[in-house]
Amino acid sequence: MSAQTLYDKLWNSHVVRQEEDGTCLIYIDRHLIHEVTSPQAFEGLRTAQRQPWRVSSVVATADHNTPTDHWDEGIKDPISRQQVETLDANIKFFGALAYFPFKDKKQGIVHVVGPENGATLPGMTVVCGDSHTSTHGAFGALAHGIGTSEVEHVLATQTLVAKKSKAMLIKVEGELGAGVTAKDVALAIIGKIGTAGGTGYAVEFGGSAIRSLSMEGRMTLCNMAIEAGARAGMVAVDQITIDYVEGRPFAPTGATWDAAVEYWKTLVSDDGAVFDAVVELPAADIEPQVTWGTSPEQVVAIGARVPNPAAESDAVKKNSAERALQYMGLSAETPITEIAIDKVFIGSCTNSRIEDLRAAAAIARGRKKADNVKLALVVPGSGLVKAQAEAEGLDQVFIAAGFEWREPGCSMCLAMNADRLEPGERCASTSNRNFEGRQGQGGRTHLVSPAMAAAAAIAGHFVDVRQW
Amino acid sequence: MKAFTQLNGLVCPLNRANVDTDAIIPKQFLKSIKRSGFGPNLFDEWRYLDHGEPGMDNSGRPINPEFVLNFPRYAGAQVLLARENFGCGSSREHAPWAIDDYGFRVVIAPSFADIFFNNCFKNGLLPIVLPADVVDQLFRETEAGDGYRLNVDLAAQTVTTPSGASFGFDITTHRKHCLLNGLDEIGLTLQHADEIKTFEAAYRARQPWLFVE
Ligand code: SF4
């Protein structure tokens, strides 16, 4: 057989049937569910009197709407509460392999919960009614977001109607500089190829800089693949992947483990495999990144200035840049390090894992947040991450520095709960989207890495962590 | 799902690139557990001058006269003309639900984000990709005068302007078939239930670790 890409292998092993126009039925191994995109799907099942095909593929949690403080008071917003209770009722009615409801000690952001429980395994197809499902591709899995109609389709049939994408390889060779993280790699890639650069592609991240990333770093990178327009991002399986999975609750054990590992080791692109597109980015060129606009592609290195739209020749891009500067309340040519901030958010499925919290805590340790920073919020990705961080004393480091230490959830990543920006407030955020209004109507978001966010909280404006 | 065959509809031009699904339907409206009723909050933050919350009476809210959807000349539009990478960001199907609920049946753009594009087809909404220069031309013609309408014919896969210029567009056979006939995709897939079962059994034998109960 000719040389295959990792994507070819994952795709081919899941094709149930294929129509003449290339439309396929793809078998789905893991279905992650949360409260926002599932109620209409369950309702659809009920209306049509259909049963879920295989409930043991379902892992569910409540994360988008849940508050991050005063858990004893429950969910105050009645509409949010109704949505979370609807999920409780649906899982109770239909069943699931695992459910981590509001207040459960393993509850958390769906993309943090899946991997840490071993519910995401190499070689799987993973779907969820959430675009950041691309995160799970870090395990050498084929993972992508789906809409609610597809959530219902997967529940009812265990398959998805899909057409194969083209394959792209994004290669980052060399060594990342000190203070440069997976988040910076992700933003630098999006800055280079644009938010639509990956549209129509399944992206594999390769090269020595990617192979040297931890699983947390690989998840951050694959998480942001969707912001480059790619539905799926993935990293080949290696010993780092296998070591991470071993011993997790839903990971296989004994002889099954050995058989699984033997198979997982084949989940790499073969030598000579052909990609439809290849993008190369030398690791040494990547610096800590800060977005300045309202799209993740509007990003520059920390040492740069806010770009001048006048220098943009493409009319549509120029118009977007002018609109973005107006929304962001920024003037062209301002040095990024002179931009003062009002709030800091460390969290989200991009950067709320233990390694992210360690990186932020290392900066905050022994320092104090600046007076102009009204709120520095640290929201762990899950109850397990929270417990681990507390065992390491990271909560105390943050609290001593004047940061707030909260309960897990999506929080100010999308501001569906009470955590949000007020109009005009400027935030250094470790999340993934700087869209208008994303973190609260009129709020201004700058995407950065956890260390950069913590440093901005201390300084009161953006600073280069490499100089700390 | 409702079928789509042919439409002669008024065009509304939304001249922005990278319109994301957070803009199409802001998150506070995602708390609904229903599939309908999102139309009044389509583009809420651009359309109204105040902050919208679910359950508000939208008829009394201050509207933003500068936002294109509020121009009287585009009232009743059924074709949304947009720029590149339309529908990027969150996978929320509430975005096509809101666009559909408002009354649009077709969205035309030079490119769409994958998930949004896919979600449209599940809801009887037709997203059409046309070359950037054609979209440019349609923007110019729409903005040039009142009452600009496009004729969209799914069977023929054409978009025709009032002057008779016609542009072809691509769509997969599967999607076209489902849309033309308003088919329920789940029902269609379940016709292959035996094939899925056969696949599943063989697959389970190969990778038993994926089938923890
Ligand atoms: S943390 Fe943000 S991006 Fe991630 S699942 Fe939650 S809302 Fe979506």
XYZ file of C-alpha atoms and ligand atoms in Angstrom:
689
model
C 0.000 0.000 0.000
C 1.223 3.496 -0.744
C 2.387 5.772 2.048
C -0.479 7.160 4.139
C -0.851 10.256 6.249
C -2.048 9.943 9.836
C -5.318 11.464 8.647
C -5.664 8.808 5.922
C -5.235 6.075 8.523
C -7.744 7.565 10.940
C -10.258 8.229 8.194
C -9.949 4.896 6.412
C -10.320 2.886 9.605
C -13.712 4.497 10.291
C -15.465 4.463 6.918
C -18.667 2.419 7.148
C -19.794 3.138 3.607
C -19.054 5.534 0.817
C -21.328 7.017 -1.837
C -20.305 7.822 -5.374
C -19.861 11.539 -4.716
C -17.410 10.751 -1.914
C -19.895 11.294 0.924
C -19.132 8.760 3.654
C -20.655 7.398 6.803
C -17.967 7.609 9.455
C -18.164 5.526 12.626
C -17.896 7.568 15.835
C -16.078 6.163 18.871
C -16.466 8.917 21.430
C -19.315 11.397 21.746
C -18.732 14.213 24.216
C -21.770 16.167 25.304
C -22.381 19.421 27.157
C -25.503 21.353 28.097
C -25.607 24.042 25.402
C -25.673 22.140 22.116
C -27.426 18.955 23.229
C -30.975 19.765 24.442
C -32.454 20.099 20.947
C -30.717 16.877 19.876
C -32.168 14.841 22.739
C -35.534 16.447 22.089
C -35.267 15.376 18.447
C -34.588 11.781 19.497
C -37.621 11.777 21.742
C -39.889 13.312 19.129
C -38.862 10.712 16.572
C -39.027 7.974 19.238
C -35.469 6.913 18.552
C -33.021 5.326 20.948
C -29.346 6.222 21.208
C -27.279 3.700 19.257
C -24.540 3.173 21.867
C -24.764 5.230 25.043
C -21.461 3.809 26.270
C -19.796 6.120 23.723
C -21.185 9.173 25.532
C -19.257 11.185 28.110
C -21.045 14.295 29.353
C -20.441 17.263 31.616
C -21.930 20.681 32.310
C -19.431 23.464 31.726
C -20.578 26.444 29.643
C -23.244 27.831 31.978
C -21.950 26.804 35.355
C -20.897 29.501 37.822
C -17.295 29.583 39.063
C -18.049 30.799 42.579
C -20.644 30.324 45.318
C -21.401 26.775 44.263
C -23.400 26.345 47.442
C -25.930 28.800 46.021
C -26.469 26.746 42.863
C -27.043 28.329 39.447
C -28.821 31.623 39.955
C -29.681 32.443 36.335
C -32.935 30.519 35.806
C -32.388 29.959 32.073
C -28.865 28.632 32.614
C -30.152 26.429 35.386
C -32.873 25.048 33.153
C -30.285 24.132 30.529
C -28.055 22.332 33.026
C -31.036 20.538 34.560
C -32.176 19.519 31.086
C -28.813 17.818 30.577
C -29.147 16.079 33.952
C -32.557 14.790 32.936
C -31.467 13.715 29.456
C -28.478 11.749 30.733
C -30.606 10.182 33.416
C -33.159 9.163 30.803
C -30.836 7.972 28.027
C -27.665 7.016 29.935
C -23.936 7.566 29.346
C -20.558 5.949 29.968
C -19.778 8.785 32.368
C -21.454 11.981 33.472
C -19.764 14.728 35.471
C -22.607 17.056 36.474
C -22.393 20.506 38.046
C -20.499 20.318 41.372
C -19.108 16.826 40.724
C -15.456 16.667 41.711
C -14.534 15.632 38.173
C -16.745 18.209 36.438
C -15.023 20.635 34.106
C -14.601 21.851 30.552
C -15.527 18.988 28.248
C -12.191 19.144 26.384
C -10.233 18.945 29.626
C -12.404 16.241 31.180
C -12.270 13.815 28.222
C -8.493 13.460 28.002
C -7.790 13.447 31.731
C -10.181 10.525 32.215
C -8.707 8.534 29.366
C -12.034 8.928 27.535
C -10.022 10.289 24.613
C -7.726 7.617 23.196
C -5.425 7.470 20.176
C -7.060 6.240 16.996
C -10.537 7.327 18.028
C -13.018 9.449 16.177
C -14.159 12.020 18.708
C -17.030 14.433 18.174
C -18.767 17.020 20.320
C -21.206 19.820 19.649
C -18.390 22.261 20.159
C -15.852 23.599 17.699
C -12.886 23.124 20.035
C -13.269 19.363 19.841
C -10.186 19.636 17.639
C -8.309 19.581 20.987
C -8.542 15.791 21.160
C -6.551 15.426 17.937
C -3.486 15.876 20.151
C -3.826 12.136 20.878
C -3.546 11.024 17.285
C -7.343 10.947 17.132
C -9.667 12.347 14.478
C -11.640 14.906 16.432
C -13.887 17.693 15.347
C -16.826 19.861 16.286
C -20.327 19.192 14.986
C -23.658 21.002 15.000
C -26.686 20.020 17.031
C -28.369 18.168 14.154
C -25.218 16.086 13.920
C -25.223 15.508 17.675
C -28.656 13.956 17.159
C -27.409 12.025 14.136
C -24.490 10.558 16.085
C -26.718 9.695 19.025
C -29.155 7.885 16.750
C -26.771 6.184 14.326
C -23.236 6.235 15.855
C -22.107 7.703 12.556
C -21.593 11.014 10.875
C -22.186 11.924 7.251
C -18.925 13.475 6.092
C -16.597 13.950 3.192
C -12.887 13.569 3.532
C -10.996 16.842 3.852
C -7.683 17.637 2.241
C -4.593 17.042 4.354
C -2.242 19.806 5.467
C 1.035 19.437 7.294
C 2.172 22.321 9.464
C 5.768 21.721 10.327
C 7.571 23.505 13.125
C 11.201 22.451 13.221
C 13.819 23.465 15.759
C 13.684 24.480 19.365
C 11.211 26.941 20.845
C 12.833 29.780 22.745
C 12.453 30.093 26.517
C 9.083 31.649 27.359
C 7.584 30.595 24.021
C 4.699 28.171 24.436
C 2.288 26.076 22.395
C -0.148 29.006 22.544
C 2.396 31.245 20.843
C 3.001 28.573 18.199
C -0.758 28.362 17.575
C -1.165 32.135 17.293
C 1.911 32.476 15.093
C 0.516 29.820 12.749
C -2.873 31.578 12.565
C -1.077 34.885 11.980
C 0.721 33.264 9.076
C -2.046 31.322 7.344
C -5.086 33.350 8.479
C -8.335 32.273 10.116
C -9.478 30.679 6.873
C -6.063 29.251 5.994
C -7.017 25.785 7.162
C -10.573 25.743 5.793
C -11.256 22.451 4.049
C -8.195 20.795 5.604
C -7.446 18.371 8.362
C -4.169 19.620 9.773
C -1.357 17.523 11.166
C 1.175 19.382 13.286
C 4.646 17.937 12.917
C 8.307 18.741 13.268
C 10.729 18.544 16.167
C 9.244 21.510 18.040
C 5.837 19.810 18.094
C 7.258 16.433 19.105
C 8.959 18.082 22.065
C 5.656 19.509 23.355
C 3.904 17.867 26.301
C 0.368 16.531 25.841
C -0.937 19.741 27.419
C 0.946 21.781 24.832
C -0.268 19.584 21.986
C -3.840 19.992 23.204
C -3.436 23.789 23.237
C -2.168 23.677 19.678
C -4.875 21.348 18.329
C -7.489 23.337 20.250
C -6.590 26.398 18.179
C -6.656 24.511 14.848
C -10.294 25.535 14.477
C -9.259 29.193 14.755
C -7.166 28.613 11.643
C -10.328 27.309 9.956
C -9.328 23.637 10.140
C -12.021 21.423 11.579
C -9.486 18.929 12.856
C -5.914 19.249 14.092
C -3.783 16.277 15.029
C -0.394 15.181 16.293
C 1.114 11.744 15.655
C 1.256 9.240 18.504
C 4.585 8.827 20.289
C 5.807 7.771 23.719
C 4.636 11.092 25.219
C 1.077 10.275 24.109
C 1.219 6.739 25.447
C 2.709 7.774 28.781
C -0.047 10.345 29.255
C -2.844 7.856 28.576
C -1.508 5.019 30.717
C -3.354 4.486 33.966
C -6.242 6.864 33.258
C -9.713 5.618 34.275
C -11.014 4.670 30.808
C -7.677 3.588 29.355
C -7.280 -0.137 28.697
C -5.180 -2.304 31.015
C -3.223 -5.571 30.915
C -3.073 -7.480 27.644
C -5.598 -5.123 26.037
C -3.300 -2.229 26.853
C -0.394 -3.937 25.100
C -2.495 -4.628 22.020
C -3.739 -1.056 22.009
C -0.228 0.382 22.297
C 0.965 -1.787 19.451
C -1.784 -0.366 17.248
C -1.399 3.211 18.469
C 2.268 3.209 17.493
C 1.198 2.896 13.855
C -0.710 6.190 14.102
C 1.899 8.348 12.413
C 2.208 9.619 8.858
C 4.318 7.184 6.821
C 7.581 8.343 5.308
C 6.801 9.730 1.909
C 3.114 10.353 2.638
C 1.819 13.172 0.469
C -0.032 16.194 1.893
C -2.169 18.542 -0.177
C -0.461 21.500 1.464
C 2.623 21.972 3.621
C 3.324 25.031 5.743
C 6.658 25.456 7.480
C 7.427 27.711 10.390
C 10.890 27.710 11.983
C 10.551 27.385 15.771
C 13.319 29.919 16.315
C 11.246 32.634 14.610
C 8.324 32.317 17.026
C 8.083 34.925 19.766
C 5.435 35.426 22.452
C 2.284 36.578 20.658
C -0.453 39.086 21.478
C -3.589 39.651 19.390
C -4.513 43.274 18.783
C -7.798 42.914 16.866
C -11.063 41.013 16.823
C -9.919 37.960 14.907
C -7.172 35.559 16.041
C -5.263 36.272 12.827
C -4.840 39.884 13.946
C -1.793 39.012 15.984
C 1.781 40.258 16.401
C 4.842 39.474 18.491
C 5.133 41.192 21.875
C 7.885 43.502 20.682
C 5.841 44.817 17.755
C 3.415 47.686 17.347
C -0.276 47.701 16.502
C -0.299 47.547 12.696
C -1.380 50.487 10.592
C -4.391 49.614 8.405
C -3.159 52.184 5.898
C -0.351 49.766 5.036
C -2.838 47.023 4.085
C -3.382 46.690 0.348
C -6.304 44.213 0.454
C -9.521 46.277 0.768
C -11.476 43.714 2.804
C -8.553 43.232 5.232
C -8.032 46.976 5.547
C -11.693 47.470 6.361
C -11.518 44.675 8.999
C -8.401 46.196 10.540
C -9.928 49.671 10.786
C -13.096 48.268 12.313
C -11.054 46.158 14.740
C -8.957 49.102 15.927
C -12.072 51.124 16.502
C -13.727 48.329 18.472
C -10.546 47.645 20.430
C -10.015 51.348 21.200
C -6.445 51.231 19.889
C -4.423 53.532 17.649
C -2.184 52.244 14.908
C 1.539 52.108 15.709
C 1.050 51.825 19.491
C 3.715 49.536 20.967
C 2.001 46.398 22.303
C 3.861 46.775 25.601
C 2.160 50.135 26.151
C -1.340 48.665 26.117
C -2.737 48.743 29.660
C -5.312 46.158 30.718
C -8.292 46.060 33.084
C -8.765 42.339 33.589
C -6.955 39.047 33.189
C -8.501 35.674 32.456
C -6.458 32.510 32.851
C -8.589 29.552 31.836
C -10.583 27.954 28.955
C -10.101 24.675 27.111
C -7.053 26.240 25.459
C -5.052 27.004 28.589
C -6.514 25.733 31.859
C -4.585 22.521 32.371
C -2.101 21.951 35.144
C 0.903 22.917 33.062
C -0.767 26.224 32.131
C -1.499 27.002 35.752
C 2.079 26.139 36.716
C 3.415 28.512 34.055
C 1.169 31.333 35.247
C 1.946 30.660 38.910
C 5.677 30.725 38.215
C 5.282 34.330 37.052
C 2.878 35.360 39.814
C 4.914 33.806 42.630
C 6.040 36.434 45.120
C 4.587 39.291 43.081
C 1.409 41.372 43.234
C -1.090 42.239 40.566
C -1.018 45.851 39.396
C -3.565 48.267 40.870
C -5.089 49.087 37.501
C -5.981 45.431 37.018
C -9.471 45.140 38.521
C -9.691 41.397 38.328
C -7.286 38.559 37.587
C -9.322 35.407 37.316
C -7.838 31.917 37.404
C -10.313 29.220 36.415
C -8.966 25.658 36.348
C -10.203 23.472 33.513
C -11.656 20.783 35.737
C -12.124 19.665 39.284
C -9.148 17.332 38.907
C -6.914 20.136 37.645
C -8.104 22.279 40.535
C -7.302 19.563 43.080
C -3.866 18.986 41.557
C -3.091 22.720 41.570
C -4.163 23.001 45.185
C -2.010 20.009 46.111
C 0.930 21.903 44.600
C -0.010 25.120 46.424
C -0.619 27.045 43.208
C -3.919 28.416 44.517
C -2.039 30.059 47.363
C 0.468 31.592 44.967
C -2.337 33.140 42.945
C -4.291 34.328 45.964
C -1.178 35.907 47.494
C -0.601 37.764 44.223
C -4.132 39.163 44.341
C -5.645 36.811 41.747
C -8.986 35.077 42.241
C -9.061 31.280 42.386
C -12.320 29.851 41.087
C -14.277 26.668 40.475
C -13.852 24.965 37.057
C -15.828 25.763 33.898
C -15.769 27.742 30.663
C -16.250 30.970 32.572
C -15.110 34.167 30.880
C -14.014 32.361 27.726
C -17.525 32.976 26.430
C -19.176 34.711 29.353
C -22.350 32.683 29.459
C -22.198 32.715 33.236
C -21.634 35.748 35.478
C -17.911 36.087 34.598
C -17.634 38.700 31.893
C -16.102 41.921 30.697
C -18.018 45.178 30.946
C -18.233 47.386 27.838
C -14.849 48.887 27.026
C -12.893 46.704 29.447
C -9.628 45.327 28.129
C -8.563 41.800 29.007
C -5.436 39.687 28.665
C -6.986 36.290 28.087
C -5.613 32.784 27.638
C -8.760 31.730 25.764
C -9.086 31.236 22.034
C -11.402 33.892 20.600
C -11.074 37.653 20.556
C -14.293 38.212 18.603
C -16.396 41.300 19.289
C -18.444 40.714 22.417
C -17.066 37.223 23.008
C -16.111 37.865 26.644
C -18.978 40.295 27.260
C -20.653 42.908 25.088
C -18.190 45.662 24.238
C -15.340 43.769 25.933
C -11.870 43.895 24.371
C -9.895 40.661 24.335
C -6.187 40.139 23.718
C -5.200 36.498 23.359
C -1.942 35.450 25.017
C -0.258 32.496 26.730
C -0.752 31.838 30.468
C 2.678 33.215 31.393
C 2.054 36.338 29.310
C -1.356 36.816 30.941
C 0.086 36.475 34.434
C 2.892 38.889 33.594
C 0.388 41.410 32.229
C -1.578 41.128 35.470
C 1.542 41.976 37.471
C 2.734 44.804 35.221
C -0.705 46.211 34.397
C 0.161 46.154 30.689
C 1.610 43.652 28.235
C 5.232 42.705 28.844
C 7.681 40.269 27.309
C 7.906 37.276 29.666
C 11.319 36.489 28.257
C 12.658 39.538 30.054
C 11.331 38.395 33.445
C -36.318 19.226 7.203
C -37.940 21.661 4.820
C -37.054 21.310 1.154
C -35.294 23.922 -0.946
C -35.857 23.993 -4.670
C -35.996 27.445 -6.159
C -36.190 31.028 -4.889
C -36.457 34.533 -6.242
C -35.491 36.647 -3.262
C -34.523 40.139 -2.166
C -30.808 40.437 -1.341
C -29.343 41.996 1.814
C -25.594 42.816 1.648
C -23.499 42.299 4.802
C -20.177 43.822 3.892
C -17.823 42.336 6.506
C -15.280 39.529 6.333
C -14.946 36.827 9.029
C -18.454 37.229 10.438
C -18.398 34.787 13.347
C -21.244 32.822 14.900
C -20.888 34.821 18.149
C -21.925 37.860 16.077
C -24.675 35.954 14.281
C -26.273 34.911 17.565
C -24.659 36.042 20.845
C -24.152 33.485 23.596
C -26.892 34.615 25.957
C -29.440 33.285 23.474
C -27.801 29.852 23.496
C -29.391 29.148 26.834
C -32.596 28.198 25.059
C -33.455 24.524 24.864
C -35.536 25.095 21.723
C -34.665 25.181 18.039
C -36.776 28.146 17.036
C -37.384 31.736 18.007
C -33.845 33.017 17.381
C -34.726 35.297 14.444
C -35.439 38.459 16.459
C -31.945 38.163 17.976
C -30.043 37.503 14.760
C -26.962 39.813 14.836
C -28.316 41.157 18.146
C -25.292 43.245 19.122
C -25.150 44.944 15.721
C -28.851 45.297 15.252
C -29.861 46.894 18.529
C -28.286 49.692 20.525
C -28.981 48.148 23.929
C -27.908 44.837 25.426
C -30.239 41.991 24.536
C -31.197 39.165 26.850
C -33.400 36.152 26.179
C -37.065 36.762 26.882
C -36.905 40.504 26.161
C -39.623 42.109 24.061
C -37.587 43.061 21.016
C -40.251 45.331 19.539
C -39.517 48.053 22.075
C -35.718 47.960 21.801
C -33.709 50.805 20.211
C -32.515 49.680 16.809
C -29.208 50.627 15.216
C -30.200 52.510 12.049
C -26.713 52.057 10.616
C -26.863 48.279 10.537
C -27.803 46.984 7.128
C -30.485 44.576 8.335
C -32.397 47.571 9.675
C -32.481 49.444 6.354
C -36.119 49.542 5.227
C -35.056 48.660 1.684
C -33.857 45.241 2.844
C -36.975 44.307 4.815
C -38.122 40.835 3.848
C -34.749 39.857 2.336
C -34.308 36.134 1.760
C -30.771 36.109 0.370
C -27.885 37.159 2.607
C -24.844 38.319 0.670
C -21.672 38.037 2.726
C -17.882 38.170 2.610
C -15.163 35.582 3.083
C -15.035 33.050 5.934
C -18.657 33.630 6.889
C -19.805 31.690 9.969
C -16.395 31.146 11.532
C -15.929 30.403 15.214
C -18.275 28.458 17.433
C -20.089 25.389 16.076
C -23.437 26.635 17.433
C -26.230 25.530 15.111
C -28.181 28.403 16.654
C -26.476 30.512 13.946
C -28.218 28.890 10.970
C -31.377 28.555 13.105
C -31.359 32.327 13.657
C -30.647 33.111 9.996
C -33.427 30.771 8.919
C -35.838 31.998 11.587
C -35.285 35.582 10.411
C -36.425 34.559 6.949
C -33.257 34.013 4.930
C -33.159 30.910 2.741
C -29.818 31.437 1.000
C -26.412 32.788 2.062
C -23.906 33.688 -0.651
C -20.226 34.260 0.157
C -16.785 33.694 -1.373
C -16.047 31.200 1.433
C -17.638 29.746 4.555
C -16.300 28.184 7.729
C -16.700 24.378 7.536
C -18.992 23.688 10.477
C -21.358 26.542 9.717
C -21.516 25.485 6.070
C -22.373 21.956 7.095
C -24.952 23.060 9.669
C -26.868 25.067 7.051
C -27.731 21.959 5.061
C -29.330 20.328 8.099
C -31.814 23.166 8.269
C -32.973 23.719 4.737
C -30.720 26.751 4.377
C -28.617 26.896 1.215
C -25.065 28.281 1.505
C -23.585 29.123 -1.895
C -19.919 29.735 -2.637
C -19.275 32.064 -5.577
C -15.912 33.429 -6.726
C -14.766 36.609 -4.936
C -15.053 38.766 -8.071
C -18.629 37.588 -8.644
C -19.498 38.333 -5.008
C -17.924 41.791 -5.486
C -20.144 42.353 -8.489
C -23.243 41.238 -6.571
C -22.375 43.650 -3.746
C -22.078 46.511 -6.239
C -25.336 45.671 -7.942
C -27.233 45.158 -4.652
C -26.047 48.447 -3.237
C -26.698 50.345 -6.495
C -30.467 50.368 -6.251
C -33.553 49.223 -4.364
C -35.257 45.902 -4.844
C -32.298 43.865 -6.102
C -33.328 40.215 -6.296
C -31.501 37.051 -7.182
C -32.945 33.909 -8.630
C -31.533 30.750 -7.057
C -32.234 27.406 -8.680
C -30.906 24.406 -6.768
C -31.741 21.789 -9.382
C -29.861 23.765 -12.041
C -27.232 24.918 -9.484
C -27.415 28.527 -10.708
C -27.687 32.031 -9.311
C -29.158 34.482 -11.817
C -29.113 38.280 -11.577
C -31.929 40.589 -12.739
C -29.936 41.364 -15.888
C -29.840 37.662 -16.729
C -26.205 36.933 -15.839
C -26.048 33.406 -14.466
C -23.420 31.825 -12.198
C -23.097 28.136 -11.457
C -22.259 26.768 -7.992
C -21.086 23.427 -6.612
C -22.904 21.151 -4.209
C -22.415 17.456 -3.462
C -24.966 15.052 -4.903
C -25.863 13.868 -1.414
C -26.597 17.345 -0.060
C -28.482 18.369 -3.158
C -30.659 15.280 -2.981
C -31.441 15.812 0.738
C -32.196 19.498 0.281
C -34.321 19.167 -2.843
C -36.442 16.523 -1.175
C -36.342 17.847 2.383
C -35.097 14.470 3.632
C -34.452 13.548 7.238
C -30.800 12.538 7.236
C -31.110 10.282 10.272
C -33.855 8.283 8.603
C -31.695 8.027 5.515
C -28.686 6.779 7.490
C -30.763 4.265 9.414
C -31.587 2.593 6.111
C -27.969 1.403 6.384
C -28.292 0.197 9.981
C -27.210 -3.322 9.028
C -24.041 -2.044 7.449
C -23.269 -0.004 10.553
C -23.821 -3.086 12.724
C -21.542 -5.223 10.583
C -18.849 -2.571 10.650
C -19.207 -2.158 14.396
C -18.848 -5.866 15.114
C -15.668 -6.212 13.074
C -14.263 -3.014 14.492
C -14.999 -4.105 18.026
C -13.097 -7.320 17.445
C -10.087 -5.322 16.238
C -10.104 -2.611 18.910
C -11.964 -3.967 21.938
C -10.540 -1.208 24.162
C -12.863 1.303 22.483
C -15.917 -0.525 23.755
C -15.751 -0.117 27.513
C -19.269 -0.385 28.881
S -13.691 26.960 27.320
Fe -14.460 28.363 25.786
S -13.908 27.523 23.839
Fe -13.636 25.925 25.350
S -15.513 24.745 25.313
Fe -15.746 26.313 26.877
S -16.668 28.059 25.850
Fe -15.913 26.693 24.259
